[in-house]
PDB file of C-alpha atoms in Angstrom:
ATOM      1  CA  UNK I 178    -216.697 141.557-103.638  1.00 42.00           C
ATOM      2  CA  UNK I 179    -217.625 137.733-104.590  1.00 43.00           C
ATOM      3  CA  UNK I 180    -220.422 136.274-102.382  1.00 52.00           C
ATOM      4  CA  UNK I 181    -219.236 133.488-100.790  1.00 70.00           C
ATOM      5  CA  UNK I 182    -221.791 132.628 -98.936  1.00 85.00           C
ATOM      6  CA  UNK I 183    -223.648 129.077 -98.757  1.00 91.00           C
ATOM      7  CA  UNK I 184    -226.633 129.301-101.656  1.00 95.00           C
ATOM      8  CA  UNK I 185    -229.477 126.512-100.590  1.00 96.00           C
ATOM      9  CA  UNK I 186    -232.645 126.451-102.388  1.00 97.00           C
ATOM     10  CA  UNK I 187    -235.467 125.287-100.346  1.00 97.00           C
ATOM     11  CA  UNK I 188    -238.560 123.178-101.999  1.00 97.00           C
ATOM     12  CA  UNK I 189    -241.789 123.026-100.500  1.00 95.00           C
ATOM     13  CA  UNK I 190    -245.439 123.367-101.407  1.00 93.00           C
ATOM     14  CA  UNK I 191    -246.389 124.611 -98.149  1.00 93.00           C
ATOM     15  CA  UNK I 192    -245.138 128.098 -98.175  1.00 93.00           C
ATOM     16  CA  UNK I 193    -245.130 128.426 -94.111  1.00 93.00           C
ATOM     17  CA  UNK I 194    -242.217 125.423 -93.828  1.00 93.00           C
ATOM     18  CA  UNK I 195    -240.665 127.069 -97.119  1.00 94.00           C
ATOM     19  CA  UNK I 196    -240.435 130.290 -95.220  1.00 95.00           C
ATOM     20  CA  UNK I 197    -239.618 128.649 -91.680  1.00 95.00           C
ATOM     21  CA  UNK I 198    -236.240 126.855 -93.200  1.00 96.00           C
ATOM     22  CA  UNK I 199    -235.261 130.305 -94.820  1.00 96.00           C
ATOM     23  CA  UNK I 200    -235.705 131.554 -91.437  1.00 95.00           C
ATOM     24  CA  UNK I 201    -233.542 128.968 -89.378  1.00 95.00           C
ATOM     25  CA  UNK I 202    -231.082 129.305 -92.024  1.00 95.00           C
ATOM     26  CA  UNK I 203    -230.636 133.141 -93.237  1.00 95.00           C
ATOM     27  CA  UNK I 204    -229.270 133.922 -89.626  1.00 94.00           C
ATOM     28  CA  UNK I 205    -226.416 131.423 -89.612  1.00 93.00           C
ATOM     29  CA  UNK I 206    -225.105 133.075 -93.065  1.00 93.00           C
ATOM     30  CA  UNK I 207    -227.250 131.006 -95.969  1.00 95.00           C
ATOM     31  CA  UNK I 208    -228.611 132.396 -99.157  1.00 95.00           C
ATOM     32  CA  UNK I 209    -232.086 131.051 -99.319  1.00 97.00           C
ATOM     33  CA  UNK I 210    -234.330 130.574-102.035  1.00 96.00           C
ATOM     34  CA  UNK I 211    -237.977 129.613-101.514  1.00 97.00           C
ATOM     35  CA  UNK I 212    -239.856 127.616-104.497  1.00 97.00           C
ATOM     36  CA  UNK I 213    -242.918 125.556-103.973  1.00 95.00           C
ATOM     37  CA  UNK I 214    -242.500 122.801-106.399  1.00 93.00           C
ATOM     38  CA  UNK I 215    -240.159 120.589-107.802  1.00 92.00           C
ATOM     39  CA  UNK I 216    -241.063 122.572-111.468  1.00 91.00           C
ATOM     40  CA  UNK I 217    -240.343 125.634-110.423  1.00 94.00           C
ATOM     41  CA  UNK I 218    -236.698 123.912-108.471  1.00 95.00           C
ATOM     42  CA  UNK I 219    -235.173 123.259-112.039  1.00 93.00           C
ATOM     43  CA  UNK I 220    -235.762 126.571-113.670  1.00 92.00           C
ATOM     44  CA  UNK I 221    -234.154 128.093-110.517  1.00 95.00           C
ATOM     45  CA  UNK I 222    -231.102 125.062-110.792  1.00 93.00           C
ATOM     46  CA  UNK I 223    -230.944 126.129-114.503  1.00 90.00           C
ATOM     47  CA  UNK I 224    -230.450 129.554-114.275  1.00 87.00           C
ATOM     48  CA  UNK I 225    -228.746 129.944-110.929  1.00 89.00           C
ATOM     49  CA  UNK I 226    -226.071 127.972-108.960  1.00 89.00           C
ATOM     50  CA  UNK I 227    -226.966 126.335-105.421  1.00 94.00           C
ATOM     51  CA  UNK I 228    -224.618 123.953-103.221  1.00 94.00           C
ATOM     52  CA  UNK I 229    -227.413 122.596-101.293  1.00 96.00           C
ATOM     53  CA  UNK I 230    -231.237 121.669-102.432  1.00 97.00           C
ATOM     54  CA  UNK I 231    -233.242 121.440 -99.427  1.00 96.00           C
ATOM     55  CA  UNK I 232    -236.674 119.356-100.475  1.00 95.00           C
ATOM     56  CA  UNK I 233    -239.979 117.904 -98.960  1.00 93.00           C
ATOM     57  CA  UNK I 234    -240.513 114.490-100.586  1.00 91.00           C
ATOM     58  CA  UNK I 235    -244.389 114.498-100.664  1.00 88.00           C
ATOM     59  CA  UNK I 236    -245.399 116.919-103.272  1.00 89.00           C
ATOM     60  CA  UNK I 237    -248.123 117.644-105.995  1.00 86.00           C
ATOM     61  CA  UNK I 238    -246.768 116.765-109.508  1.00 83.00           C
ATOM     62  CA  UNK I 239    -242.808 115.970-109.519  1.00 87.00           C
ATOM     63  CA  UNK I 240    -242.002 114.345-106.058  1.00 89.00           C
ATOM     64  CA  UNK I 241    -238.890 115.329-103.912  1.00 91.00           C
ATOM     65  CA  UNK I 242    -237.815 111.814-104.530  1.00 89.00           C
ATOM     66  CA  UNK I 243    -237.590 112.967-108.934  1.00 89.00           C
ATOM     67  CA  UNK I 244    -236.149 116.426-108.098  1.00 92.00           C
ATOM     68  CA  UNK I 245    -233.720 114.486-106.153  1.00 91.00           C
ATOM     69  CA  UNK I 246    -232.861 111.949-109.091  1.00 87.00           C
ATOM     70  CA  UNK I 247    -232.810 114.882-111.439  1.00 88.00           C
ATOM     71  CA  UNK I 248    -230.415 117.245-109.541  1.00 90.00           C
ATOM     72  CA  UNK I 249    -228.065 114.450-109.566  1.00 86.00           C
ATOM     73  CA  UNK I 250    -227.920 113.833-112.402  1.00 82.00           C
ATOM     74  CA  UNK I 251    -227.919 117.113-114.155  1.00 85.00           C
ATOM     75  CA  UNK I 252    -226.296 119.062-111.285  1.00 87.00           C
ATOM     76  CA  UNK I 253    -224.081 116.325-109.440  1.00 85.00           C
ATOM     77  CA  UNK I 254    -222.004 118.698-107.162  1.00 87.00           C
ATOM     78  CA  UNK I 255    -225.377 119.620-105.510  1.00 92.00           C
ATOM     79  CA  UNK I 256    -226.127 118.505-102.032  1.00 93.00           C
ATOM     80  CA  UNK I 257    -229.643 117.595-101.523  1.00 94.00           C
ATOM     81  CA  UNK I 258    -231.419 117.072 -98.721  1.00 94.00           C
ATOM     82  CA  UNK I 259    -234.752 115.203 -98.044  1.00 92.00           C
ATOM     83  CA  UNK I 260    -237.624 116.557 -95.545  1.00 91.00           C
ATOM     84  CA  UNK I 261    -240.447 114.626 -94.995  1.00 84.00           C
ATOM     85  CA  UNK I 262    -243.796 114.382 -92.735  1.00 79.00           C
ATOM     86  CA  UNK I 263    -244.030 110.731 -93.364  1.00 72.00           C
ATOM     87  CA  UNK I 264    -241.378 108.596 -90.891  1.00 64.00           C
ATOM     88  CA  UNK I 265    -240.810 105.903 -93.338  1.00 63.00           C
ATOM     89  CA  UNK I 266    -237.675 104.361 -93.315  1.00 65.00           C
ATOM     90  CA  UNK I 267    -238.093 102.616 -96.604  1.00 68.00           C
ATOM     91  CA  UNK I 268    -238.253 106.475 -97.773  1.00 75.00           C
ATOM     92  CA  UNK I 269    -235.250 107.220 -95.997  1.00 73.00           C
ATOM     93  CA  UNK I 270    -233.135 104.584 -97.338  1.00 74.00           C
ATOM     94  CA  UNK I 271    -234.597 105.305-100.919  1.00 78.00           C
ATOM     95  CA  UNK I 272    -233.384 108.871-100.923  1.00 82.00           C
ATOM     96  CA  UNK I 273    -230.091 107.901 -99.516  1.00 80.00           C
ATOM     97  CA  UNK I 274    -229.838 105.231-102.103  1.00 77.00           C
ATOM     98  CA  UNK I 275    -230.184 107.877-104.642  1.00 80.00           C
ATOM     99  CA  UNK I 276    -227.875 110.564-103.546  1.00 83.00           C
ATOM    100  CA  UNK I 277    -229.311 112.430-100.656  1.00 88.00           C
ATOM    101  CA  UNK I 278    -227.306 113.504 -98.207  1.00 88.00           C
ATOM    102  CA  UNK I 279    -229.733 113.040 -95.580  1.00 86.00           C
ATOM    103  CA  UNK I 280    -233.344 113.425 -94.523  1.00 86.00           C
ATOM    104  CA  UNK I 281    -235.024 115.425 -91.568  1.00 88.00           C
ATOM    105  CA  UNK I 282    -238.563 114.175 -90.290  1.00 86.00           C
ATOM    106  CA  UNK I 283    -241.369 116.855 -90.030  1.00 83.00           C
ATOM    107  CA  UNK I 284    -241.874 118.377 -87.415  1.00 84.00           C
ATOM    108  CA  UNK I 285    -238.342 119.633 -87.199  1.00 87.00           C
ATOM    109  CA  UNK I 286    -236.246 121.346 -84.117  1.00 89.00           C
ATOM    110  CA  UNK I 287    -233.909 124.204 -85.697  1.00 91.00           C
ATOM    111  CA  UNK I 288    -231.024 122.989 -84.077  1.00 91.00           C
ATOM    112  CA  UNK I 289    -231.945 119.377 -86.212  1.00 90.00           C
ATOM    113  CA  UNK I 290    -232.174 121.519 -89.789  1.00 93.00           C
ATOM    114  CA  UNK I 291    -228.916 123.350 -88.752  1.00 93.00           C
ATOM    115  CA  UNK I 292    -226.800 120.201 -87.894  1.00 91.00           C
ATOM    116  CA  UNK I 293    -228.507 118.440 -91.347  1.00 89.00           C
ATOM    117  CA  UNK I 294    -227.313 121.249 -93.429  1.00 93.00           C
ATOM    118  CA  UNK I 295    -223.725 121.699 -91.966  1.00 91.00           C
ATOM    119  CA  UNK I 296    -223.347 118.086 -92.198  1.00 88.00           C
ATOM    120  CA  UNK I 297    -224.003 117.900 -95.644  1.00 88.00           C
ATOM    121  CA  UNK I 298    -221.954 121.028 -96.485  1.00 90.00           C
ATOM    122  CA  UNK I 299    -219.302 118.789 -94.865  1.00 86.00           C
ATOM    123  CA  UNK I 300    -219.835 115.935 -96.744  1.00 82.00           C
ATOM    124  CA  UNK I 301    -220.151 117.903-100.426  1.00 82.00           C
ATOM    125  CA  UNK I 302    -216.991 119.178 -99.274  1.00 82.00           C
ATOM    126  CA  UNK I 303    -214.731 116.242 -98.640  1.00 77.00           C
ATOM    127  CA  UNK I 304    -216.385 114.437-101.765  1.00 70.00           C
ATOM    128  CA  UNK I 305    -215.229 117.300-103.998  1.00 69.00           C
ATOM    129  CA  UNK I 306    -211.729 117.387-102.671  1.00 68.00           C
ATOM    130  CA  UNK I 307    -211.769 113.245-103.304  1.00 57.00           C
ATOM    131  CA  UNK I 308    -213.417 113.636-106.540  1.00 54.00           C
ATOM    132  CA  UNK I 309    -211.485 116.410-107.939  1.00 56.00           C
ATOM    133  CA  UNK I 310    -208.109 115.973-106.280  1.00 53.00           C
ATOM    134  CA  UNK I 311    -207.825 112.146-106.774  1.00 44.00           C
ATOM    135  CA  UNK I 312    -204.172 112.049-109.531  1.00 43.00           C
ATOM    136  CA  UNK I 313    -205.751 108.083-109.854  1.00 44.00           C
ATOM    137  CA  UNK I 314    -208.893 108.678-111.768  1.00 43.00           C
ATOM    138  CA  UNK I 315    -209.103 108.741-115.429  1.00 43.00           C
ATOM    139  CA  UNK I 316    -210.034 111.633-117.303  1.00 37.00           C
ATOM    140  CA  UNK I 317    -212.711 110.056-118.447  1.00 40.00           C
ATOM    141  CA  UNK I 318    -214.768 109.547-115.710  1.00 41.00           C
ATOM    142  CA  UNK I 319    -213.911 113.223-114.330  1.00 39.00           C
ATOM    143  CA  UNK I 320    -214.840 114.861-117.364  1.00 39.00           C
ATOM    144  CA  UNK I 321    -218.652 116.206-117.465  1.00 42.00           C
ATOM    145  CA  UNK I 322    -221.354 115.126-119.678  1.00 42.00           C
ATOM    146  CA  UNK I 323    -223.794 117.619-122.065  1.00 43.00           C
ATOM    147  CA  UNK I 324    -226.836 116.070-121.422  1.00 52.00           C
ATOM    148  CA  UNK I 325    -230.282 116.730-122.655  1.00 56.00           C
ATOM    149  CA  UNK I 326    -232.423 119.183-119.857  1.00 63.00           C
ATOM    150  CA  UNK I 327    -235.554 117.366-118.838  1.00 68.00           C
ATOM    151  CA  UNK I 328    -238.370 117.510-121.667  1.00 74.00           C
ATOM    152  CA  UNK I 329    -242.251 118.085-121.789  1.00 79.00           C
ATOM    153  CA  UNK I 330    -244.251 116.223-123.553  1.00 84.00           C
ATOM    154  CA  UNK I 331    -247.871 115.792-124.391  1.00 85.00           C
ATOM    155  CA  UNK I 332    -250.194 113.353-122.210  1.00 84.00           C
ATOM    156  CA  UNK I 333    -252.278 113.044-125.215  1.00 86.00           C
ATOM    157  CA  UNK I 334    -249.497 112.593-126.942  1.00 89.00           C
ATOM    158  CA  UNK I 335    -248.039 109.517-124.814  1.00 86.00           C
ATOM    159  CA  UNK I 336    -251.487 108.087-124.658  1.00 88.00           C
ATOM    160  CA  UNK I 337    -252.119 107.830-128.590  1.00 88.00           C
ATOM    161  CA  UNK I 338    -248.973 106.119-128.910  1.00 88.00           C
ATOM    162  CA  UNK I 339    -249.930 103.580-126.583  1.00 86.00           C
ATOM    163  CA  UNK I 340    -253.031 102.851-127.854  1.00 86.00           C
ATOM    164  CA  UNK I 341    -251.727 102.542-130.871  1.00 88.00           C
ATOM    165  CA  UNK I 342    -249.957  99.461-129.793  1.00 83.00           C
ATOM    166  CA  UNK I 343    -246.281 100.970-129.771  1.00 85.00           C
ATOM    167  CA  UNK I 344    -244.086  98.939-127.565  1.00 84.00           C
ATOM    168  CA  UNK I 345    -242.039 100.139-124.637  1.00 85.00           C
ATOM    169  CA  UNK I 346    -238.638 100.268-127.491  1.00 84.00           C
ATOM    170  CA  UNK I 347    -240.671 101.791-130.221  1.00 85.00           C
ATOM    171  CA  UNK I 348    -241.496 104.415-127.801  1.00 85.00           C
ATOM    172  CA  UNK I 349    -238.128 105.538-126.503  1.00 85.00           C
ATOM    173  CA  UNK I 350    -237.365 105.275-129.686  1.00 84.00           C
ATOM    174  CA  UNK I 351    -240.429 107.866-131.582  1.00 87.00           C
ATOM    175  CA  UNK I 352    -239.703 110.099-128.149  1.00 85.00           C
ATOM    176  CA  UNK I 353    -236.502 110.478-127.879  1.00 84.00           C
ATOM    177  CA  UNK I 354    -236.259 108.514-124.199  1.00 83.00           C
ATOM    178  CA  UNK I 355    -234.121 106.878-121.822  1.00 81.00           C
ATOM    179  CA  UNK I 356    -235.219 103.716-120.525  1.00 80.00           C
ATOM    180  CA  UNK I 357    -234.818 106.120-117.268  1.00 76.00           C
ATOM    181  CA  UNK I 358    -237.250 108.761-118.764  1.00 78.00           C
ATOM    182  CA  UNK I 359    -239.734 106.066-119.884  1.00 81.00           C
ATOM    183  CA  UNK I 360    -240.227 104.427-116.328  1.00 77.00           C
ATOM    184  CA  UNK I 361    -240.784 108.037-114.736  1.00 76.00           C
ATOM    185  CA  UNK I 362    -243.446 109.171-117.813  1.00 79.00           C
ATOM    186  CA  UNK I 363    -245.223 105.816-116.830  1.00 80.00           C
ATOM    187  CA  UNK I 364    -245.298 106.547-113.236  1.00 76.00           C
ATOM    188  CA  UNK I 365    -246.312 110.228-113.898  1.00 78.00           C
ATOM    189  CA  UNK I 366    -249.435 108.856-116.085  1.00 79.00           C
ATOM    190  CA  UNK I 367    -250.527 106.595-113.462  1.00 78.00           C
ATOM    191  CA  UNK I 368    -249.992 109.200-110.861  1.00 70.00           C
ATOM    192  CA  UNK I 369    -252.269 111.733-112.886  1.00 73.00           C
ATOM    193  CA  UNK I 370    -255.355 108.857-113.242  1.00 78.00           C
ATOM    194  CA  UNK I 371    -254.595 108.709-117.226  1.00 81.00           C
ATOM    195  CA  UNK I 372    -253.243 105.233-116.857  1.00 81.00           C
ATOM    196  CA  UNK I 373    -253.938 102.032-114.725  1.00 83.00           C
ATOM    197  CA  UNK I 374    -250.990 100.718-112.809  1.00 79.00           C
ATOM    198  CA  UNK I 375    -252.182  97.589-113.784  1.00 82.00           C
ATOM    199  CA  UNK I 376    -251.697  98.356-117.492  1.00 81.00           C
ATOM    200  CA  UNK I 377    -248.454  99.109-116.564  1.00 77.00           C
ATOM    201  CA  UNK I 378    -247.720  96.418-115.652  1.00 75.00           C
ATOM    202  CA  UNK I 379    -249.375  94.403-118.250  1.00 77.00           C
ATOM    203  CA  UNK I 380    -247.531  95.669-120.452  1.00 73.00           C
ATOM    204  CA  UNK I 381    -243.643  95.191-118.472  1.00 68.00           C
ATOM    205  CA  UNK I 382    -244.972  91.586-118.187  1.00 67.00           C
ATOM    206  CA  UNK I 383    -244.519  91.195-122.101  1.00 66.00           C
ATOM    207  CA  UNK I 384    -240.861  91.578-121.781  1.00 71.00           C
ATOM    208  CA  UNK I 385    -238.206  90.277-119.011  1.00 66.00           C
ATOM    209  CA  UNK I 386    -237.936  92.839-116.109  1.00 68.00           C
ATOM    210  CA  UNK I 387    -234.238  91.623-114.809  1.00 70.00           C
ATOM    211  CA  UNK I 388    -231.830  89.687-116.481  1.00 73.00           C
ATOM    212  CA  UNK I 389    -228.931  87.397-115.128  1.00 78.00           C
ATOM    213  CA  UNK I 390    -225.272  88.940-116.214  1.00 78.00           C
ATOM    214  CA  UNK I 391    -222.821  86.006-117.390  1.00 75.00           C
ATOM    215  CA  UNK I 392    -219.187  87.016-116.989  1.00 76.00           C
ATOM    216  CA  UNK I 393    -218.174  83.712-118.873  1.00 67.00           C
ATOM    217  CA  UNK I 394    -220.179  84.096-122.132  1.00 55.00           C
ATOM    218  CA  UNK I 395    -218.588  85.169-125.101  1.00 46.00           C
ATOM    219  CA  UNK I 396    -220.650  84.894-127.709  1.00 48.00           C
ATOM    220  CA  UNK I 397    -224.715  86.638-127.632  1.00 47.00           C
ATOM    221  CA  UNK I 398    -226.492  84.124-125.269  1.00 48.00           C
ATOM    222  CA  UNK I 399    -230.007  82.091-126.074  1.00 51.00           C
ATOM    223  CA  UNK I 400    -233.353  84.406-125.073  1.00 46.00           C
ATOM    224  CA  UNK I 401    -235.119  83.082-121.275  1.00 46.00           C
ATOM    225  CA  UNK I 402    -238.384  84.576-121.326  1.00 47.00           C
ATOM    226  CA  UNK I 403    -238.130  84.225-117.843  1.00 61.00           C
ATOM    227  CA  UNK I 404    -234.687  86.122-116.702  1.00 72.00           C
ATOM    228  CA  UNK I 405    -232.863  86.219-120.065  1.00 76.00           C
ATOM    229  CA  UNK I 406    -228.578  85.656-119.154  1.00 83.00           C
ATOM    230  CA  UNK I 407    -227.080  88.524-121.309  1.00 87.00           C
ATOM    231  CA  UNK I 408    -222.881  87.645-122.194  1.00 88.00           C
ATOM    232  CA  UNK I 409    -221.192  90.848-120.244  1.00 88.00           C
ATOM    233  CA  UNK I 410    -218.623  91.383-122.869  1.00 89.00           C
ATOM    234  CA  UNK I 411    -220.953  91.702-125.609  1.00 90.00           C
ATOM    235  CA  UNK I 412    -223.372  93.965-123.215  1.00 90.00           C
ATOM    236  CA  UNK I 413    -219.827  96.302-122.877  1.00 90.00           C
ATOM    237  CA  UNK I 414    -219.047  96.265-126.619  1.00 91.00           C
ATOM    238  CA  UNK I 415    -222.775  97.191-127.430  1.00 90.00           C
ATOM    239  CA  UNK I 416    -222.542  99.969-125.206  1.00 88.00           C
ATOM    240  CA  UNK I 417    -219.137 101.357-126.071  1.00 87.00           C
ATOM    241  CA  UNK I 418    -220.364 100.937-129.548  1.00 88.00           C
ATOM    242  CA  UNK I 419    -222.951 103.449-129.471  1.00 84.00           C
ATOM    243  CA  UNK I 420    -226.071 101.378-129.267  1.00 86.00           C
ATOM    244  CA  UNK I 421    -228.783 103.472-127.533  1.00 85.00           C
ATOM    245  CA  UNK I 422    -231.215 102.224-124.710  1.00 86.00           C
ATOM    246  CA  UNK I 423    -233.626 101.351-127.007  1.00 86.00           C
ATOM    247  CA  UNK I 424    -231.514  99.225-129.517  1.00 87.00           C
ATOM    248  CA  UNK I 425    -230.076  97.230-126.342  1.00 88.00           C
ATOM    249  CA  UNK I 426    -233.898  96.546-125.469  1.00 86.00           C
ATOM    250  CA  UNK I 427    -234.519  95.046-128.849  1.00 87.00           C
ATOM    251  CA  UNK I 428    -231.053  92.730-128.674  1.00 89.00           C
ATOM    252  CA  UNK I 429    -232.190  91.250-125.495  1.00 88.00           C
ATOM    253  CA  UNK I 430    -235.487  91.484-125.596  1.00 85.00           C
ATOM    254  CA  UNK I 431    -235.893  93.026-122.398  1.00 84.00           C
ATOM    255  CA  UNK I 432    -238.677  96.000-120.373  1.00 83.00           C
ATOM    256  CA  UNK I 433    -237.143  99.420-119.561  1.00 83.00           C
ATOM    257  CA  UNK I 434    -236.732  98.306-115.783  1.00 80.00           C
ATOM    258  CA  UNK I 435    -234.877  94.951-117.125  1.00 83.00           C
ATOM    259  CA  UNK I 436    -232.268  97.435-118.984  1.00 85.00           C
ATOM    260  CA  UNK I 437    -231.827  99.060-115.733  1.00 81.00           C
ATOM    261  CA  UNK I 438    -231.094  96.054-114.253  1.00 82.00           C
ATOM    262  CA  UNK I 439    -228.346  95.235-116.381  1.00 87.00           C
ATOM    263  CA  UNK I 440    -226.927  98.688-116.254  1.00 86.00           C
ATOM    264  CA  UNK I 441    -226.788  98.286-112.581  1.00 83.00           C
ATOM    265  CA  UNK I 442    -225.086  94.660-112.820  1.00 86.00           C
ATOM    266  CA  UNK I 443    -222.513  95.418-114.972  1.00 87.00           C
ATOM    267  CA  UNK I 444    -221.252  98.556-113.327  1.00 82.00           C
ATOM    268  CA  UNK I 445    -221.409  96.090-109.849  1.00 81.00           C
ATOM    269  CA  UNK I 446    -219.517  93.863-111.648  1.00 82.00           C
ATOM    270  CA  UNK I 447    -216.568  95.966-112.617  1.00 83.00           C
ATOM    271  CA  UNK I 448    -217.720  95.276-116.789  1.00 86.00           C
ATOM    272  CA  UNK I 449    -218.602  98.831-117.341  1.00 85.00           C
ATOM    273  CA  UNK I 450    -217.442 102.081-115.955  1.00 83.00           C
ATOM    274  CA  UNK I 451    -220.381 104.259-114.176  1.00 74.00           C
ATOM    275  CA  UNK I 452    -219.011 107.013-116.717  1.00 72.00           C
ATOM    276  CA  UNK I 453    -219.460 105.383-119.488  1.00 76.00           C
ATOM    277  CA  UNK I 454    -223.019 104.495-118.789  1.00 76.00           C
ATOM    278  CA  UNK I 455    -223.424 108.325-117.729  1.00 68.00           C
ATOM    279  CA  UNK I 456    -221.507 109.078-120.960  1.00 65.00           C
ATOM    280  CA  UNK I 457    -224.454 108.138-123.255  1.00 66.00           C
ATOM    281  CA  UNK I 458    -226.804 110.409-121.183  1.00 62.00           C
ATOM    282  CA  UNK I 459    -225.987 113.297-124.038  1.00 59.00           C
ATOM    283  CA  UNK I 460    -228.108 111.281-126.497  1.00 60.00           C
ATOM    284  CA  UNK I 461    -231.600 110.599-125.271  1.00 70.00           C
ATOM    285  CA  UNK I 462    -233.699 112.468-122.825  1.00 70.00           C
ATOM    286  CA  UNK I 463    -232.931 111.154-119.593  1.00 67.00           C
ATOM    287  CA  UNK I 464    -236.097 113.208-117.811  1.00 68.00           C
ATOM    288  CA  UNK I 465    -239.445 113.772-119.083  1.00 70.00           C
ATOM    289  CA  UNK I 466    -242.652 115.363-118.070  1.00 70.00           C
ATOM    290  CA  UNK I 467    -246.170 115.245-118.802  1.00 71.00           C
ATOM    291  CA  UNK I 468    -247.809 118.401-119.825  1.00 69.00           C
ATOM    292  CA  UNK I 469    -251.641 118.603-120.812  1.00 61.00           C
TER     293      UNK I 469
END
């Protein structure tokens, strides 16, 4: 007989809250999983299927807040939930912002986890049944993506190129990345103590970080070194084209984080579908991690 029953993989480095969710939960009828690291979440997302990711945000090497990122994007129908010791609401909106379904502040009542958890089962629910029900959607941005699982590469690796002088395109470019996958390998060498934030952002300084969309603009607008204004029709026509993250870079002469910005303003503007953009995530690595 099929197993129906509600599969929720709980992530937390502290094994006594890992094994005090399984127990709130395992009585009321859910599968739990235990795993004490964001790491160790994929592998278990990769080889096994979950409807509900149940993560602490502060922990050592990936954060909740990039296992959160990642499980939406590689695993969209995926509920995740955020716990966290830290009442931040700037945390709180963040993970919301991103995806998550919710987030419980440590310490935690059972009847608080219980209500969390249903509610988000609810919500994963009703957003399937609107998502895969709805006759008005295209195909298109239905259909699912291949995309690239998250990579590991070499700290030494990342550094040399650096040093070398290799700008932020060059380096998407020798790696493989995303202008997504770039920003999180730069915050995962600062994190470690292998680079300065300051370098950073020395080096985001030599290229715009946000540019200004024009709707009106036909033809490829004049460089501002400042906030560059990038003609939406020929961003759309460069993207339906084929032209990867780092090529865009190059045309505008934008950072990562100013791509990002015009990702975001075009699909707020109505210029570009969010599936397209999600589309081209089958051609570069859109996660990476540092490895020794």
């Amino acid at each position: 007989m099929e197993d129906r029953r509600i599969k929720v993989l709980i992530v937390d480095d502290e094994p006594y809250i890992g094994d005090l969710l399984r127990r709130y939960l395992t009585p009321e009828g859910y599968d739990c999983r235990v795993v004490f690291s964001g790491e160790e979440a994929l592998k278990a997302l990769e080889s096994n299927s979950f409807n509900l990711v149940l993560a602490d945000v502060m922990m050592p090497g990936m954060s909740g807040i990039d296992l959160l990122q990642i499980t939406k994007s590689l695993y969209p129908e995926v509920a995740v939930l955020m716990v966290t010791a830290i009442d931040d609401k700037d945390t709180g909106v963040l993970a919301v912002e991103l995806g998550a379904y919710g987030y419980v502040i440590k310490p935690f009542e059972r009847n608080e986890i219980l209500i969390n958890v249903a509610n988000a089962m609810e919500r994963r629910r009703l957003t399937r049944l609107v998502l895969e029900g709805a006759p008005d959607k295209p195909l298109a941005a239905r259909a699912t993506t291949q995309r690239h699982p998250p990579v590991k590469i070499s700290a030494r690796k990342v550094l040399d190129l650096i040093n070398s002088g290799m700008d932020e395109a060059a380096l998407m470019g020798e790696l493989n990345l995303s202008a997504k996958a770039l920003n999180s390998l730069m915050d995962q060498l600062v994190a470690t103590g292998l680079f300065k934030q300051s370098d950073v952002d020395r080096r985001s300084s030599l290229s715009p970080g946000s540019v200004v969309v024009d709707l009106e603009q036909t033809k490829f607008p004049e460089s501002n070194r400042e906030k560059p204004a990038v003609s939406a029709k020929d961003a759309a026509e460069c993207i339906r084209s084929g032209m990867d993250d780092s090529s865009l870079m190059k045309r505008y002469g934008v950072s990562a984080k100013g791509l990002r910005s015009l990702f975001r303003k075009l699909v707020a503007s109505g210029v570009v579908e969010q599936f397209e953009l999600d589309k081209r995530m089958s051609e570069t690595h859109q996660w990476a991690f540092l490895e020794e």
